[in-house]
PDB file of C-alpha atoms in Angstrom:
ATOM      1  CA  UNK R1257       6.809  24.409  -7.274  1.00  0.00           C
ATOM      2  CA  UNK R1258       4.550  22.660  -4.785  1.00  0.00           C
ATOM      3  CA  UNK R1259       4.030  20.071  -6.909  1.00  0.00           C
ATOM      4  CA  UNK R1260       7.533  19.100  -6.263  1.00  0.00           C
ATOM      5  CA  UNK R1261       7.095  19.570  -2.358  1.00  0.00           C
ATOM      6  CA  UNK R1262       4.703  17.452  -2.780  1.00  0.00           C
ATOM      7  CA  UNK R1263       5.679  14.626  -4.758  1.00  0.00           C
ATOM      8  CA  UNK R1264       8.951  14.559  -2.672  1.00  0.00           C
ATOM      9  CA  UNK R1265       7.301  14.486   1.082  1.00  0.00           C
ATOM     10  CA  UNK R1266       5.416  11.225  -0.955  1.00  0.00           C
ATOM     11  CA  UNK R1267       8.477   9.785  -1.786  1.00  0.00           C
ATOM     12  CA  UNK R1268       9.863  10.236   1.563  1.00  0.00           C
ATOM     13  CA  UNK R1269       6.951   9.319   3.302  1.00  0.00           C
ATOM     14  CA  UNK R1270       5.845   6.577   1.556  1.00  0.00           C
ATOM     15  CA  UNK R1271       8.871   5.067  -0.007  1.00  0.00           C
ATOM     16  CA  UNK R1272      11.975   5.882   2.197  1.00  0.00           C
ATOM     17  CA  UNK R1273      10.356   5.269   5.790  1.00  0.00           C
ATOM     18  CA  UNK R1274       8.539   2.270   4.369  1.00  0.00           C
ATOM     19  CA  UNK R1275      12.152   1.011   3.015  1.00  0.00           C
ATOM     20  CA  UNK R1276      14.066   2.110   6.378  1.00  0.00           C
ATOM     21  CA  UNK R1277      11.799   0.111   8.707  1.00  0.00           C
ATOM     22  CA  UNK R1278      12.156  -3.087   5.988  1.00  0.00           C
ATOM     23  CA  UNK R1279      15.535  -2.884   6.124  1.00  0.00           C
ATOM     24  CA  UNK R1280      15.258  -2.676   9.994  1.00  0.00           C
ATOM     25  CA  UNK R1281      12.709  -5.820  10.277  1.00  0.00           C
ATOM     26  CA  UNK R1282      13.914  -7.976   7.677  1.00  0.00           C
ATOM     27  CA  UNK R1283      17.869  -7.071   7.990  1.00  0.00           C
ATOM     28  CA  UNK R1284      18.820 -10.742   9.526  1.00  0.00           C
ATOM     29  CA  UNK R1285      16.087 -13.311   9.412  1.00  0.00           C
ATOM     30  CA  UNK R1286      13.071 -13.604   7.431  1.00  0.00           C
ATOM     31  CA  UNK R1287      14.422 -11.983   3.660  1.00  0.00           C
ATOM     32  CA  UNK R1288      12.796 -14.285   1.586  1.00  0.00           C
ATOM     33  CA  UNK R1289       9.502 -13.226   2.845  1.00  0.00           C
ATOM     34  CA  UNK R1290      10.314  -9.635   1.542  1.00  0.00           C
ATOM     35  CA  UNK R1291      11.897 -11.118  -1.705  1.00  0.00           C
ATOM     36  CA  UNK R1292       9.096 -13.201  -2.382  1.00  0.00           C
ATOM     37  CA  UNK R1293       5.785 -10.420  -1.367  1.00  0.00           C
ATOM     38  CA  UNK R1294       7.086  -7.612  -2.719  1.00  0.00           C
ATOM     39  CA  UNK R1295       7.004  -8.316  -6.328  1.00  0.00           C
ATOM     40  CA  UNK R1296       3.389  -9.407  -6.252  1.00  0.00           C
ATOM     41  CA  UNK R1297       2.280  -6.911  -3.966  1.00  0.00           C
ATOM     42  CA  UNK R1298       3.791  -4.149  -6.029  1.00  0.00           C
ATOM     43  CA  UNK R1299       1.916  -5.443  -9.331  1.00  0.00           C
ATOM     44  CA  UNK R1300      -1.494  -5.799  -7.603  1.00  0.00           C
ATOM     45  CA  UNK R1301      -0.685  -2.178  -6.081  1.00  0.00           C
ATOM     46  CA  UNK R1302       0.106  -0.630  -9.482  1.00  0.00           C
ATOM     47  CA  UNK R1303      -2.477  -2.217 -11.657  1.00  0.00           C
ATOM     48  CA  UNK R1304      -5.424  -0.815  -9.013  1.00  0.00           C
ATOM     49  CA  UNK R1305      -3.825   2.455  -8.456  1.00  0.00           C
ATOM     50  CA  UNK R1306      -3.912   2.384 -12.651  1.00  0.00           C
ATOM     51  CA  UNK R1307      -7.348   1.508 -12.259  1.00  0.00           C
ATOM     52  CA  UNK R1308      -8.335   3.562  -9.707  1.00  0.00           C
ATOM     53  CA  UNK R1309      -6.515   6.642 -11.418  1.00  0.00           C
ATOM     54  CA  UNK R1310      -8.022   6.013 -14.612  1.00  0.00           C
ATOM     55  CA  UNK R1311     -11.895   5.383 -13.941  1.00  0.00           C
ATOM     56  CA  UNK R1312     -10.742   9.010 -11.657  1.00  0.00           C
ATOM     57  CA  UNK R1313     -11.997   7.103  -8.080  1.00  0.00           C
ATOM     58  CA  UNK R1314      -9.227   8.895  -6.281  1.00  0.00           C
ATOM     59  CA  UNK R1315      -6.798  11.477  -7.005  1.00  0.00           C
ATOM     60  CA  UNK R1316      -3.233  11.863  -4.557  1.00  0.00           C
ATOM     61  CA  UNK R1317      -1.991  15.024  -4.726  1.00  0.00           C
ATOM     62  CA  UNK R1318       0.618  16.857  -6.924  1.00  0.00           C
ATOM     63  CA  UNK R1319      -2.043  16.958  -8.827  1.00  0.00           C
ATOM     64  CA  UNK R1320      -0.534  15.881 -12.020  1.00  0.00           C
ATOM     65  CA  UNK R1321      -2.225  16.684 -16.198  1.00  0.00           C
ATOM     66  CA  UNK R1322      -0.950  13.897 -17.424  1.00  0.00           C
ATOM     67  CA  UNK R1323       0.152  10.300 -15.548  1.00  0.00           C
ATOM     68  CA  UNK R1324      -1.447  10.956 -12.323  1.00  0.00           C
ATOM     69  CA  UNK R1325      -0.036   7.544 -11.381  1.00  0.00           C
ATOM     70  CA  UNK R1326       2.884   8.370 -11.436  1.00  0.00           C
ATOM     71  CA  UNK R1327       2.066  10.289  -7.702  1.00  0.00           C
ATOM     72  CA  UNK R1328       1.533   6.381  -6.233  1.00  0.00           C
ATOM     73  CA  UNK R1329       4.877   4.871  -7.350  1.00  0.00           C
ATOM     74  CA  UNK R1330       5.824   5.668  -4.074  1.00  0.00           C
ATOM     75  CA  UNK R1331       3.152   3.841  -2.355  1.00  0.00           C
ATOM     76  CA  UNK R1332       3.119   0.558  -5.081  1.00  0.00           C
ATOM     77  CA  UNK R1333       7.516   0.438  -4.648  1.00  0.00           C
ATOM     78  CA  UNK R1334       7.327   1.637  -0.766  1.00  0.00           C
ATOM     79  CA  UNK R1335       4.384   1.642   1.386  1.00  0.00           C
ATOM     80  CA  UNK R1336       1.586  -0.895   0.089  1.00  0.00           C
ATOM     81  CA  UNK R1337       4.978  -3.509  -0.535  1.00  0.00           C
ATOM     82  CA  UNK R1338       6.557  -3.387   2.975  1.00  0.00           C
ATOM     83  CA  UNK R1339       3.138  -3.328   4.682  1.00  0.00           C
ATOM     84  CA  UNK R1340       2.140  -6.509   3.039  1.00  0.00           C
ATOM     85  CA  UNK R1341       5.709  -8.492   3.562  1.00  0.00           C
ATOM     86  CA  UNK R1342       5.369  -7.285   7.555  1.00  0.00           C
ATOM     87  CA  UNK R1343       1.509  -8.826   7.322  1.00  0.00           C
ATOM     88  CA  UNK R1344       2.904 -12.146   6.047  1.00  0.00           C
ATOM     89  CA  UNK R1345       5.775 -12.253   8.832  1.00  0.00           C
ATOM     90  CA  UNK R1346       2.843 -11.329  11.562  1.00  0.00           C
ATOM     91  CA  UNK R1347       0.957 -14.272  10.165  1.00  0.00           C
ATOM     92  CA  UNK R1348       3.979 -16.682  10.324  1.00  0.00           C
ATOM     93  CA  UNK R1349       5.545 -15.364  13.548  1.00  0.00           C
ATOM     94  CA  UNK R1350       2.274 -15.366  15.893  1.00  0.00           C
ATOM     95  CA  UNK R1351      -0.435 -17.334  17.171  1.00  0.00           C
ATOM     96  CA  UNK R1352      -3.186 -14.913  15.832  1.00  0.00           C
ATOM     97  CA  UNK R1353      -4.908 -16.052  12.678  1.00  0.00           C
ATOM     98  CA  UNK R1354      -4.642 -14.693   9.479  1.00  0.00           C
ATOM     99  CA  UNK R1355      -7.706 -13.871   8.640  1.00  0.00           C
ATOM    100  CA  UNK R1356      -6.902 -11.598  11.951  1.00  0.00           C
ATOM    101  CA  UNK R1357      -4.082  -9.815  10.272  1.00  0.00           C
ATOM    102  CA  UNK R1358      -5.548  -8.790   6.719  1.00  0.00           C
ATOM    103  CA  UNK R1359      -8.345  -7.425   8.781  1.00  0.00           C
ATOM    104  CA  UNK R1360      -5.853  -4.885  10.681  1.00  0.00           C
ATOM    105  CA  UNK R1361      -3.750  -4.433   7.883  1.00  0.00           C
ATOM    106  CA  UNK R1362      -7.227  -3.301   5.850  1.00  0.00           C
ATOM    107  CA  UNK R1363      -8.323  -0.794   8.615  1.00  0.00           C
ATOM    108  CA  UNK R1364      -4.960   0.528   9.391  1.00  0.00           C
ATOM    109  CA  UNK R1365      -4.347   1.129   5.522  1.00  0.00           C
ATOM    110  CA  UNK R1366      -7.749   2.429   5.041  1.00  0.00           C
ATOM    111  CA  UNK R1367      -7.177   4.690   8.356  1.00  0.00           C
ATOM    112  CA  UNK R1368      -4.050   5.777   6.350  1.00  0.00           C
ATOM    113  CA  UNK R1369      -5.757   6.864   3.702  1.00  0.00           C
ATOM    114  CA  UNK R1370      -8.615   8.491   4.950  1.00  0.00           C
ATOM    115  CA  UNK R1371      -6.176  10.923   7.168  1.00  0.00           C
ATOM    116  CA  UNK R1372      -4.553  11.812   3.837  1.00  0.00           C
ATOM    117  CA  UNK R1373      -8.122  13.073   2.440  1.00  0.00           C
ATOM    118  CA  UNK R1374      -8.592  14.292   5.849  1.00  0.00           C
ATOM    119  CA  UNK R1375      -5.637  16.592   5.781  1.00  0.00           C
ATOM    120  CA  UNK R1376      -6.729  17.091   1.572  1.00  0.00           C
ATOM    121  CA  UNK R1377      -3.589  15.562   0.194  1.00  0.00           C
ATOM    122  CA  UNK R1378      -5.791  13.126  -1.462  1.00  0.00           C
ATOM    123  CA  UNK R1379      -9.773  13.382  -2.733  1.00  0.00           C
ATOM    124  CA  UNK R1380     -12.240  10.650  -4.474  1.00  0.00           C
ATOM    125  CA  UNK R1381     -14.474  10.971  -7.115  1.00  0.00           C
ATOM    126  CA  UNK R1382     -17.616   8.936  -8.913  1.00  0.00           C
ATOM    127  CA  UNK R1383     -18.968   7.742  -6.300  1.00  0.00           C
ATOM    128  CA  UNK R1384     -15.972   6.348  -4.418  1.00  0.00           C
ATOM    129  CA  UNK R1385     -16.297   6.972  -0.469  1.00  0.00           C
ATOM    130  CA  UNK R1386     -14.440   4.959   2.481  1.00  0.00           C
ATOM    131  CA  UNK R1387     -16.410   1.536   2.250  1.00  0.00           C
ATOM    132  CA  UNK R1388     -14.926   1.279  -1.196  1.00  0.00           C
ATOM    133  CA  UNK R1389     -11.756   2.442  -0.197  1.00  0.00           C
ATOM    134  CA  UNK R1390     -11.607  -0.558   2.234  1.00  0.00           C
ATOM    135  CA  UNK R1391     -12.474  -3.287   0.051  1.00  0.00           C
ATOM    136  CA  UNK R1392     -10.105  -2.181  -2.258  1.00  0.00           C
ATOM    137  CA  UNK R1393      -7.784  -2.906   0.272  1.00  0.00           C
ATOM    138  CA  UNK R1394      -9.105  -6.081   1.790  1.00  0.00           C
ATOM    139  CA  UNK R1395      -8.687  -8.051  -1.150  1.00  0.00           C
ATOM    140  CA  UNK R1396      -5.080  -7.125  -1.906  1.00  0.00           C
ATOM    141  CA  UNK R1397      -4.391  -7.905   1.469  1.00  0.00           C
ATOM    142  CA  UNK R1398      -6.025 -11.544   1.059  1.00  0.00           C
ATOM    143  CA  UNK R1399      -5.039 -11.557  -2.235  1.00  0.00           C
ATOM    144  CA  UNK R1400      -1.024 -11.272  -0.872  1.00  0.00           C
ATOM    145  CA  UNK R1401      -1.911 -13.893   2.138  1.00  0.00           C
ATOM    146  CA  UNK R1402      -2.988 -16.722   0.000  1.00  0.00           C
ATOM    147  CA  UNK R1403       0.124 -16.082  -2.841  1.00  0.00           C
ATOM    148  CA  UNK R1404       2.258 -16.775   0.573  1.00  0.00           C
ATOM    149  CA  UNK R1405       0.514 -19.782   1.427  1.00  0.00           C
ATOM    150  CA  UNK R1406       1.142 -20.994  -2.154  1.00  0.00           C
ATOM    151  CA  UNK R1407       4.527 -19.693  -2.797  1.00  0.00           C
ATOM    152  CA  UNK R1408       5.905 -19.307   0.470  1.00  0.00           C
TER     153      UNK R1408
END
């Protein structure tokens, strides 16, 4: 039973709010940024959350027997998707530069993430600690920036 509660305060967390606050940003202006990132942003998300899940670096809690990944679909569809189409509109919209943005994007993702081990809805394993955690985000997040310099 609390896997359920679980796997539905994910969903809502980090698939509905992410979604809501898209559809707020992105509702008049800007949609092809969001038509464009998400896609790619959702692959790169899944296939290291596949990774990730199956060398057992991290674990997100229900804690599932079989297809632990399927507890991040909310975060590749929701969360890790909207945060990088917002990163790419912060890069176009301001005067800050981009290398700027993928930095706070990193440490506000890896901040994220270390509250949920914080609060033990997530845990790591072999070897994996917070400096790992960060890269892993750092280079999706560049990653993301220079397919919307290309494709953008």
């Amino acid at each position: 039973m609390t896997e359920v509660i679980y796997m539905r305060v994910n969903i809502f967390y980090f698939f509905f709010i992410p979604w809501i606050l898209a559809t707020l940003l992105f509702r008049k202006k800007n949609k092809m940024i969001l038509y464009k990132i998400t896609p790619f942003a959702t692959v790169i998300a899944t296939i290291l959350c596949i990774w990730g899940d199956r060398h057992h670096f991290w674990v997100l809690k229900p804690v599932l027997k079989k297809n632990q990944y399927l507890t991040t679909m909310p975060l590749n569809l929701g969360l890790y998707p909207v945060f990088s189409s917002i990163m790419v509109y912060l890069i176009r919209k301001t005067k800050e530069s981009a290398s700027s943005w993928v930095l706070v994007f990193t440490c506000f993702t890896t901040i994220l993430e270390f509250m949920m081990k914080w609060m033990g809805r997530a845990a790591y394993g072999n070897d994996w600690n917070l400096n790992k955690t960060f890269i892993s985000y750092f280079i999706p997040y560049y990653l993301i920036h220079k397919y919307s310099q290309w494709f953008l």
